[in-house]
mmCIF file of C-alpha atoms and ligand atoms in Angstrom:
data_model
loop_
_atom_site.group_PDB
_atom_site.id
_atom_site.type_symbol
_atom_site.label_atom_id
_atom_site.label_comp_id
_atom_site.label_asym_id
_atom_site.label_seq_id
_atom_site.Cartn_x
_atom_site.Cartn_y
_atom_site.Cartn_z
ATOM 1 C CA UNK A 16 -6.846 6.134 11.668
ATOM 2 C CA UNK A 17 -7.987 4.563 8.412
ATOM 3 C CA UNK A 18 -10.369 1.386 9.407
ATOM 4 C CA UNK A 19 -9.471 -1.631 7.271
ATOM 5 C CA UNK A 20 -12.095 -3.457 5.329
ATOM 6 C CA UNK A 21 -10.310 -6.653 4.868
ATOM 7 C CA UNK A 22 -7.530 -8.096 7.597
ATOM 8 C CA UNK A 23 -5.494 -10.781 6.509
ATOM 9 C CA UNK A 24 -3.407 -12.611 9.106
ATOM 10 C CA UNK A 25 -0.386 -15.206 8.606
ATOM 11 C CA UNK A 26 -2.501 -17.215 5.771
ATOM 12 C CA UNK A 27 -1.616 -20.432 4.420
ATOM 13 C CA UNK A 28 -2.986 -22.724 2.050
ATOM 14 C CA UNK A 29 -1.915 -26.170 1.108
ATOM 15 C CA UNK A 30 -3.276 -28.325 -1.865
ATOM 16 C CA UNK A 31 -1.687 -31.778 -0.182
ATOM 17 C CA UNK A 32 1.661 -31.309 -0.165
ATOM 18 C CA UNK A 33 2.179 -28.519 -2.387
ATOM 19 C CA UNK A 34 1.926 -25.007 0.315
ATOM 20 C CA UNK A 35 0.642 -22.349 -1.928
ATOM 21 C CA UNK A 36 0.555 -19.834 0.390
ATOM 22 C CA UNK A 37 3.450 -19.321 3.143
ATOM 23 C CA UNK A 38 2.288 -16.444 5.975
ATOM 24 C CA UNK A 39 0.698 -13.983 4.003
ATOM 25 C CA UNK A 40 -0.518 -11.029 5.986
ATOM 26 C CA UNK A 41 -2.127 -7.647 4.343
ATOM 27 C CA UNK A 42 -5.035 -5.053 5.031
ATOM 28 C CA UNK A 43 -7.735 -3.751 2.870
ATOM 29 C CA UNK A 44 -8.577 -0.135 4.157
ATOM 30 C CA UNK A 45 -12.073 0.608 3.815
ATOM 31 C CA UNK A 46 -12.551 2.560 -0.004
ATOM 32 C CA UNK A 47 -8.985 1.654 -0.966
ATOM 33 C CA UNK A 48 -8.061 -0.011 -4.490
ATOM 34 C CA UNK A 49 -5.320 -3.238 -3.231
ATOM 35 C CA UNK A 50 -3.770 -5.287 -5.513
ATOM 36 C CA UNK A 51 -1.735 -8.806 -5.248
ATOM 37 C CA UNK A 52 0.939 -9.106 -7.948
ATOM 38 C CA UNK A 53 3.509 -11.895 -8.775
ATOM 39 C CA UNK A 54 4.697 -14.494 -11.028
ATOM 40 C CA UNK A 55 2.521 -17.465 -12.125
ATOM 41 C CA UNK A 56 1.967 -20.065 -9.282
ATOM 42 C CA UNK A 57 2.883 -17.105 -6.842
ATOM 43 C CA UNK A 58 -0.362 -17.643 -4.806
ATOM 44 C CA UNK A 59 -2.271 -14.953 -5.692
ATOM 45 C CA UNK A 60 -5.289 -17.106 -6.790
ATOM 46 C CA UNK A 61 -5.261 -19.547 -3.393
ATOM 47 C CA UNK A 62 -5.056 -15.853 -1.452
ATOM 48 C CA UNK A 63 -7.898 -14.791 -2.750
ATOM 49 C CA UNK A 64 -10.043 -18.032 -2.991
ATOM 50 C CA UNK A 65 -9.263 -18.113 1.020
ATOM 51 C CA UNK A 66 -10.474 -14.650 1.506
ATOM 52 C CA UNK A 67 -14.157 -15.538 -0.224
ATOM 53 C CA UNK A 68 -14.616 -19.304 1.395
ATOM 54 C CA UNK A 69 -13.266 -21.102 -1.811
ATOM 55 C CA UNK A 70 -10.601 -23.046 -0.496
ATOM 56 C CA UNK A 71 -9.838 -23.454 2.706
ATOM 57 C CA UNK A 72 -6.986 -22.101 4.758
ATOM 58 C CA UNK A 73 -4.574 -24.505 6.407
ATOM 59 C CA UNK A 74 -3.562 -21.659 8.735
ATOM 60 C CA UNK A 75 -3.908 -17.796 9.745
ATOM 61 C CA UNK A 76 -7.017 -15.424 9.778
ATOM 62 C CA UNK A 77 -9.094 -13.451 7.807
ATOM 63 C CA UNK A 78 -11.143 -10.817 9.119
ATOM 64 C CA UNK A 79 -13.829 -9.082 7.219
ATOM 65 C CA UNK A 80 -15.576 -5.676 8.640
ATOM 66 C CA UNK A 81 -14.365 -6.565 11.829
ATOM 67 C CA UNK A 82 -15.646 -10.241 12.102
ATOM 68 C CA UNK A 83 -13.591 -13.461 12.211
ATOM 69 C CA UNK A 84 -14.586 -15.084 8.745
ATOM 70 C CA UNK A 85 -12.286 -17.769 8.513
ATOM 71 C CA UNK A 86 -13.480 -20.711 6.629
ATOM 72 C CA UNK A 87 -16.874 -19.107 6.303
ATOM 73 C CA UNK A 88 -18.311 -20.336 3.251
ATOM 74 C CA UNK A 89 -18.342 -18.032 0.635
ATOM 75 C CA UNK A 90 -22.232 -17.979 -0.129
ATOM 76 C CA UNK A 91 -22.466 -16.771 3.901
ATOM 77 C CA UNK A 92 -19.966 -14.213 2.502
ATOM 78 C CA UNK A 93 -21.769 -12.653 -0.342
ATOM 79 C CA UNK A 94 -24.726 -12.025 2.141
ATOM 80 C CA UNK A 95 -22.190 -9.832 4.292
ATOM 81 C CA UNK A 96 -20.992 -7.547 1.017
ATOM 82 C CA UNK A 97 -17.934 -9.484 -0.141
ATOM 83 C CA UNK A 98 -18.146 -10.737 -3.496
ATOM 84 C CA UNK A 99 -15.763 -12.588 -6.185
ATOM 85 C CA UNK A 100 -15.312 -12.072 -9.571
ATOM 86 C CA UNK A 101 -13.627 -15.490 -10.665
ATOM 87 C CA UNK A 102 -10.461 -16.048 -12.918
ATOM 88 C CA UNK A 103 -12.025 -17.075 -16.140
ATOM 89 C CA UNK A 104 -14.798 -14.833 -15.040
ATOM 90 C CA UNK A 105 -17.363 -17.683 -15.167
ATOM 91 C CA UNK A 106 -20.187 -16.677 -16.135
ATOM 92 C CA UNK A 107 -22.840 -19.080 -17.617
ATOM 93 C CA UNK A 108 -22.838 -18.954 -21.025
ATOM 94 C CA UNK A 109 -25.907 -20.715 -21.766
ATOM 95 C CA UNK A 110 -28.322 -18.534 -19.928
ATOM 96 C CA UNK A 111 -29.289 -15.022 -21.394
ATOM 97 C CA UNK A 112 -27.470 -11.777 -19.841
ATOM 98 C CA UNK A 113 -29.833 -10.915 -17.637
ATOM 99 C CA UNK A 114 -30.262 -14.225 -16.273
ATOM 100 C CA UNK A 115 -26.550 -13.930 -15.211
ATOM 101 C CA UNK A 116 -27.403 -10.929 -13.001
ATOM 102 C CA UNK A 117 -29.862 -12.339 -12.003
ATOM 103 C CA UNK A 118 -27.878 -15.491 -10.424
ATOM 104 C CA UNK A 119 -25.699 -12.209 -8.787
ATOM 105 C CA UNK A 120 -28.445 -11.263 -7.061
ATOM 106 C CA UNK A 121 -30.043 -13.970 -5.590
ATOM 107 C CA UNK A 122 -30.033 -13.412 -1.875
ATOM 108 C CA UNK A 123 -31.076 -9.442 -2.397
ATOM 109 C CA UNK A 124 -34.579 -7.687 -4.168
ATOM 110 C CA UNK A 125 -32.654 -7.645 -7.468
ATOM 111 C CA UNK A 126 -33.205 -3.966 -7.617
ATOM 112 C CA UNK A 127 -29.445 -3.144 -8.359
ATOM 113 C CA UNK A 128 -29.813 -4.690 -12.067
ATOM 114 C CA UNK A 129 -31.166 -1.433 -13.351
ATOM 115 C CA UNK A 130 -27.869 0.465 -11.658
ATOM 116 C CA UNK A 131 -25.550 -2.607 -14.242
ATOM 117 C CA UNK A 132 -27.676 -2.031 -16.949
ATOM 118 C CA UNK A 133 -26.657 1.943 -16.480
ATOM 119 C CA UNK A 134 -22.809 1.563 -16.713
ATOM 120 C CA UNK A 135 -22.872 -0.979 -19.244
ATOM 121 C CA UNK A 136 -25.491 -0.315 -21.869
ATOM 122 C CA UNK A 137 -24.036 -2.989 -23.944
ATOM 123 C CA UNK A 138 -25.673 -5.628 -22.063
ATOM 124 C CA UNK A 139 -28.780 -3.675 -21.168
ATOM 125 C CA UNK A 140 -28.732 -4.198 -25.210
ATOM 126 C CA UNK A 141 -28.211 -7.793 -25.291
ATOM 127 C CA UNK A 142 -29.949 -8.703 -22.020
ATOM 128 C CA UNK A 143 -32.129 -11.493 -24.029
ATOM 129 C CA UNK A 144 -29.216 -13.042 -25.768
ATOM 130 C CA UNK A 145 -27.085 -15.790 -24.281
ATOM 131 C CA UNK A 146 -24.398 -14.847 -22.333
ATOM 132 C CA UNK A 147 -21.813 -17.032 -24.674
ATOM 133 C CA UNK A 148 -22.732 -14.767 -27.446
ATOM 134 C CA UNK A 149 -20.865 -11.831 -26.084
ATOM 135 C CA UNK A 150 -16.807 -11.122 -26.594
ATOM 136 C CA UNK A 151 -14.691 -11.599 -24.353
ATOM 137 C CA UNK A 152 -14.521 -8.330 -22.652
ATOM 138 C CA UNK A 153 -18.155 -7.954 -22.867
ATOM 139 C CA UNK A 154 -18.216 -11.470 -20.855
ATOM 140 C CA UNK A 155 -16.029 -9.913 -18.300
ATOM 141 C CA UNK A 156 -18.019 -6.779 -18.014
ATOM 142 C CA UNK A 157 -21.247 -9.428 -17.551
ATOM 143 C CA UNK A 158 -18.845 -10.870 -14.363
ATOM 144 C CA UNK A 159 -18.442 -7.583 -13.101
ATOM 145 C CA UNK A 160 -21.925 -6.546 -13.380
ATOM 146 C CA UNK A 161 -23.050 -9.703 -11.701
ATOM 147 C CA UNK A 162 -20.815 -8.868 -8.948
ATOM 148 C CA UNK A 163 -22.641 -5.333 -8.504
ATOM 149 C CA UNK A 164 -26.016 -6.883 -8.751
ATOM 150 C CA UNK A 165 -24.959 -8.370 -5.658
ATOM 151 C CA UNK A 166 -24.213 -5.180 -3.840
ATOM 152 C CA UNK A 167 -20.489 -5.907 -2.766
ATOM 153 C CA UNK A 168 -18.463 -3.455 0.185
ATOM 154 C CA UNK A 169 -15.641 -5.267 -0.637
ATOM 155 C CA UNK A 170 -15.064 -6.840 -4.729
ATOM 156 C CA UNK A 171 -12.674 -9.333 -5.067
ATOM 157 C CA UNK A 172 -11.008 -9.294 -8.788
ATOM 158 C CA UNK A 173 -9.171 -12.346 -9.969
ATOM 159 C CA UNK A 174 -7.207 -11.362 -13.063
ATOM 160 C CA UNK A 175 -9.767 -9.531 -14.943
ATOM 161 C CA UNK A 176 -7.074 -8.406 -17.592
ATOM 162 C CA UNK A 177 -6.459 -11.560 -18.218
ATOM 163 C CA UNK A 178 -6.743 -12.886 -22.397
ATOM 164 C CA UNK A 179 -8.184 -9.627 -23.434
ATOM 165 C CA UNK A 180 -7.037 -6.730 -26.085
ATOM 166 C CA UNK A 181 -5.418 -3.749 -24.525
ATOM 167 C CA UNK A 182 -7.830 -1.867 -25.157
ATOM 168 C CA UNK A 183 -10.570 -3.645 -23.433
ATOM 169 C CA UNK A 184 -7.507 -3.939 -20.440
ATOM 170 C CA UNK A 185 -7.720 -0.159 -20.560
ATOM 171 C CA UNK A 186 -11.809 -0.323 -20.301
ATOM 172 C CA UNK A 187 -11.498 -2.783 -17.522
ATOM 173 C CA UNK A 188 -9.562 -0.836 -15.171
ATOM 174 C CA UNK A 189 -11.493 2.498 -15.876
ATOM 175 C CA UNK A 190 -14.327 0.475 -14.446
ATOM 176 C CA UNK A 191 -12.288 -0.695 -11.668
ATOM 177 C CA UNK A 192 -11.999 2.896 -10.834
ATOM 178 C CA UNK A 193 -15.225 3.727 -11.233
ATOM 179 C CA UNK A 194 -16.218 1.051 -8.943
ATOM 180 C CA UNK A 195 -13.770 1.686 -6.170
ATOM 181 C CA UNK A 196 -14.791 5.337 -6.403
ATOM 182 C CA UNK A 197 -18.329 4.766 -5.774
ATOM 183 C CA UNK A 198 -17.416 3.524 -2.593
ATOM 184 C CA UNK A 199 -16.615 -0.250 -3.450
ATOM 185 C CA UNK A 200 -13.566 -1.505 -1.586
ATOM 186 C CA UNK A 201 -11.400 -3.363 -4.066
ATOM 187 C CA UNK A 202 -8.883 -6.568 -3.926
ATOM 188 C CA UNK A 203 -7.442 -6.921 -7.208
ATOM 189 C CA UNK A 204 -5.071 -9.956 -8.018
ATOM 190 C CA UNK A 205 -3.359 -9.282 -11.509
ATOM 191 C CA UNK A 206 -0.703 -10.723 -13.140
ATOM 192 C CA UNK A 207 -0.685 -7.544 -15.171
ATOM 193 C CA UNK A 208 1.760 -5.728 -12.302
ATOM 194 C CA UNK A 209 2.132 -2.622 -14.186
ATOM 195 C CA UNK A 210 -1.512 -1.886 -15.025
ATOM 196 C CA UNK A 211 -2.548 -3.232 -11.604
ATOM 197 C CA UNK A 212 0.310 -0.903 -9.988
ATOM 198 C CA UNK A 213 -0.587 1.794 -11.386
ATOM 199 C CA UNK A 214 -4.005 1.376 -10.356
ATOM 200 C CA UNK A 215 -3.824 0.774 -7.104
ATOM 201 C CA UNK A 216 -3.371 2.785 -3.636
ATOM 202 C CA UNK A 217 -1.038 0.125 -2.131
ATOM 203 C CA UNK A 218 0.493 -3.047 -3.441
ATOM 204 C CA UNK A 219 1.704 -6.460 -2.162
ATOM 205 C CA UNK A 220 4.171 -8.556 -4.506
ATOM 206 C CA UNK A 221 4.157 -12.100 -3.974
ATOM 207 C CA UNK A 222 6.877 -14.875 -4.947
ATOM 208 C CA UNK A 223 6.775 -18.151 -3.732
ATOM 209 C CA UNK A 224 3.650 -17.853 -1.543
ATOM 210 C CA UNK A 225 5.327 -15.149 0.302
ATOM 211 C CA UNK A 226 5.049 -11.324 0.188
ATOM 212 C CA UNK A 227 8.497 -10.411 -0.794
ATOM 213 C CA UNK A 228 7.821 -6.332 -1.070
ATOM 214 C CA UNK A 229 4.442 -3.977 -0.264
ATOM 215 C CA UNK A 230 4.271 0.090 -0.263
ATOM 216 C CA UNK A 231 2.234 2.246 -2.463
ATOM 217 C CA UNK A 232 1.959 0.979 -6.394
ATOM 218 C CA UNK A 233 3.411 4.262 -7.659
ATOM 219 C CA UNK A 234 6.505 3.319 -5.157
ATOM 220 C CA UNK A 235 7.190 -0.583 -5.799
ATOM 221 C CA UNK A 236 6.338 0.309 -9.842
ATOM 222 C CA UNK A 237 9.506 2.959 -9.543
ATOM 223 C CA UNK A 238 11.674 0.604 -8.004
ATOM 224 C CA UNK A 239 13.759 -0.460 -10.708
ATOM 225 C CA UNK A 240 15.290 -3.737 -8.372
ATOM 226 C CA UNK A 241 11.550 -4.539 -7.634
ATOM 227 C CA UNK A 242 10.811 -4.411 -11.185
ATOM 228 C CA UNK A 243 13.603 -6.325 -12.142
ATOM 229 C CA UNK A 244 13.151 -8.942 -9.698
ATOM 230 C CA UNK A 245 9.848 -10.000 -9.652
ATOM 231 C CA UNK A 246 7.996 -8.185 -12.222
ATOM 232 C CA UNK A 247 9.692 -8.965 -15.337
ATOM 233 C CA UNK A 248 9.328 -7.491 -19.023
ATOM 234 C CA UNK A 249 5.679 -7.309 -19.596
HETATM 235 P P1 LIG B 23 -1.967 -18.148 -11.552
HETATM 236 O O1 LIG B 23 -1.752 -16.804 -12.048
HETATM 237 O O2 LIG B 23 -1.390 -19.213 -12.427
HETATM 238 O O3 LIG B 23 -3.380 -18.445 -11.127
HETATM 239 P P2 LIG B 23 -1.327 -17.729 -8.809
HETATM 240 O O4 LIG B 23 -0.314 -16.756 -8.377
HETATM 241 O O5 LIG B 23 -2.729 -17.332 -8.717
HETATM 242 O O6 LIG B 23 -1.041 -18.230 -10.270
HETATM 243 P P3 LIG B 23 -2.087 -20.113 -7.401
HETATM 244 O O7 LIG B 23 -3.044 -20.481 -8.489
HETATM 245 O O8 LIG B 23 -2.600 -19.667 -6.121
HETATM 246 O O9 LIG B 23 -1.062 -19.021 -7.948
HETATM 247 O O10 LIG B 23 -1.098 -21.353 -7.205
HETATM 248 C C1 LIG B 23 -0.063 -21.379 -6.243
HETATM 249 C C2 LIG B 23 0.590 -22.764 -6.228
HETATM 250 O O11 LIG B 23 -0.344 -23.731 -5.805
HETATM 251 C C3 LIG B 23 1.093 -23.229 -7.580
HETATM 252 O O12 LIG B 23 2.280 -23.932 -7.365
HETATM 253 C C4 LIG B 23 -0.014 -24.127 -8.060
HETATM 254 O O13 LIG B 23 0.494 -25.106 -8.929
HETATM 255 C C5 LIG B 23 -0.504 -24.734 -6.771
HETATM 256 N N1 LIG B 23 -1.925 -25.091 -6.834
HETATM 257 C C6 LIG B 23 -2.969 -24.239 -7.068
HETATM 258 N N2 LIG B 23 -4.151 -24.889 -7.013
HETATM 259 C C7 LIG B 23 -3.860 -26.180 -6.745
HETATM 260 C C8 LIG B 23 -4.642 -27.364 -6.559
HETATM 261 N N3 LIG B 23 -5.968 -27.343 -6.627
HETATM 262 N N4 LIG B 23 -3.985 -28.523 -6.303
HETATM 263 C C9 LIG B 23 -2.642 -28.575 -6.220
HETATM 264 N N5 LIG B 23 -1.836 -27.488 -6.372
HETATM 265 C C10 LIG B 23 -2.433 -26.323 -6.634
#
């Protein structure tokens, strides 16, 4: 039996009276590559802000390496391995590079710097420049790396294709996979279905703050009605 990581239990979020998030229930198994996919305003973003102790759920439960985490706040989080990297990526852009992974690292020795300097030698590079001077992609590598720094079982990925070339997309997701291959669990949210799809050991499409289909990404992506419905012409 494959032990799950991540357990995710009739969630639901509410901004007021606008329910984002209607039920939701899925498992990360430990080393596995998941990924959330649907529509704008599906939920994906209020799924994944409940899992890290952004927002708060209205109902349900999360539970994280076997521990009820529910409304734990997400800097108690990041001390037990699971780590966000934001929408928008949000890194601070008036602080040098290696400031930024240094902010990752703040509750550990710091020592896992060296180890992001490694797989991106861009910002080893540029680690005295300000982050705002890099590209966009670079900037998203930067959000990655400053996840690593702070030595994540479990990453958390909120659209990290998102308002970048394709082929930075491509250089994204081959660190994605290099990540989840090093042992990293992964929970990706993408509105990029195919490339996230693809990607990923199992998916969970989401309309309406519901999951409306889940099996293996190779499966739901060769499901021309799935496709169809929910996935549109990207
Ligand atoms: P996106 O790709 O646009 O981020 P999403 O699938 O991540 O979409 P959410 O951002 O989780 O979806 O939004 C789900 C629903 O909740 C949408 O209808 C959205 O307008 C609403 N919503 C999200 N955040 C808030 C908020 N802070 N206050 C009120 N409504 C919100």
């Amino acid at each position: 039996m494959t032990e799950d990581i991540l357990t995710v239990e009739d969630l639901a979020v509410s901004y007021g009276r606008v329910q984002a998030v209607r039920g939701v229930s899925f498992t990360v198994p430990r080393g596995a590559l998941v990924t959330l996919v649907g529509a704008n305003g599906a939920g994906k973003t209020s799924i994944i802000n409940a899992v890290s102790g952004v927002v708060r759920p209205s109902s349900g439960r999360v539970t994280f390496q076997g521990k009820d985490i529910t409304r734990a706040p997400a800097h108690k989080l990041v001390r037990q391995g699971l780590v966000q990297v934001p929408e928008g990526r949000q890194i601070l852009a008036s602080l040098t590079i290696e400031e930024n992974l240094q902010l990752g690292g703040w509750h550990t020795s710091g020592g896992r710097t060296e180890e992001v300097y490694d797989r991106f030698p861009v910002l080893r590079e540029r680690r005295r420049l300000l982050a705002g001077s890099l590209s966009g992609g670079e900037q998203q590598m930067l959000a990655i790396g400053r996840a690593l720094v702070a030595e994540p079982s479990l990453m958390l990925l909120d659209e990290p294709s998102m308002g970048l070339a394709p082929k930075v997309v491509d250089e994204v997701f081959r660190v994605i996979q290099e990540i989840r291959a090093a042992g990293t669990s992964v929970l990706l949210v993408e509105q990029n279905a195919r490339r996230a799809l693809r990607a990923a050991d199992h998916g969970y499409v989401l309309a309406s703050g519901e999951v409306a289909r889940s099996g293996p990404g190779a499966e739901l992506l060769a499901d021309d009605a799935i496709v169809a419905a929910y996935l549109g012409l990207e």
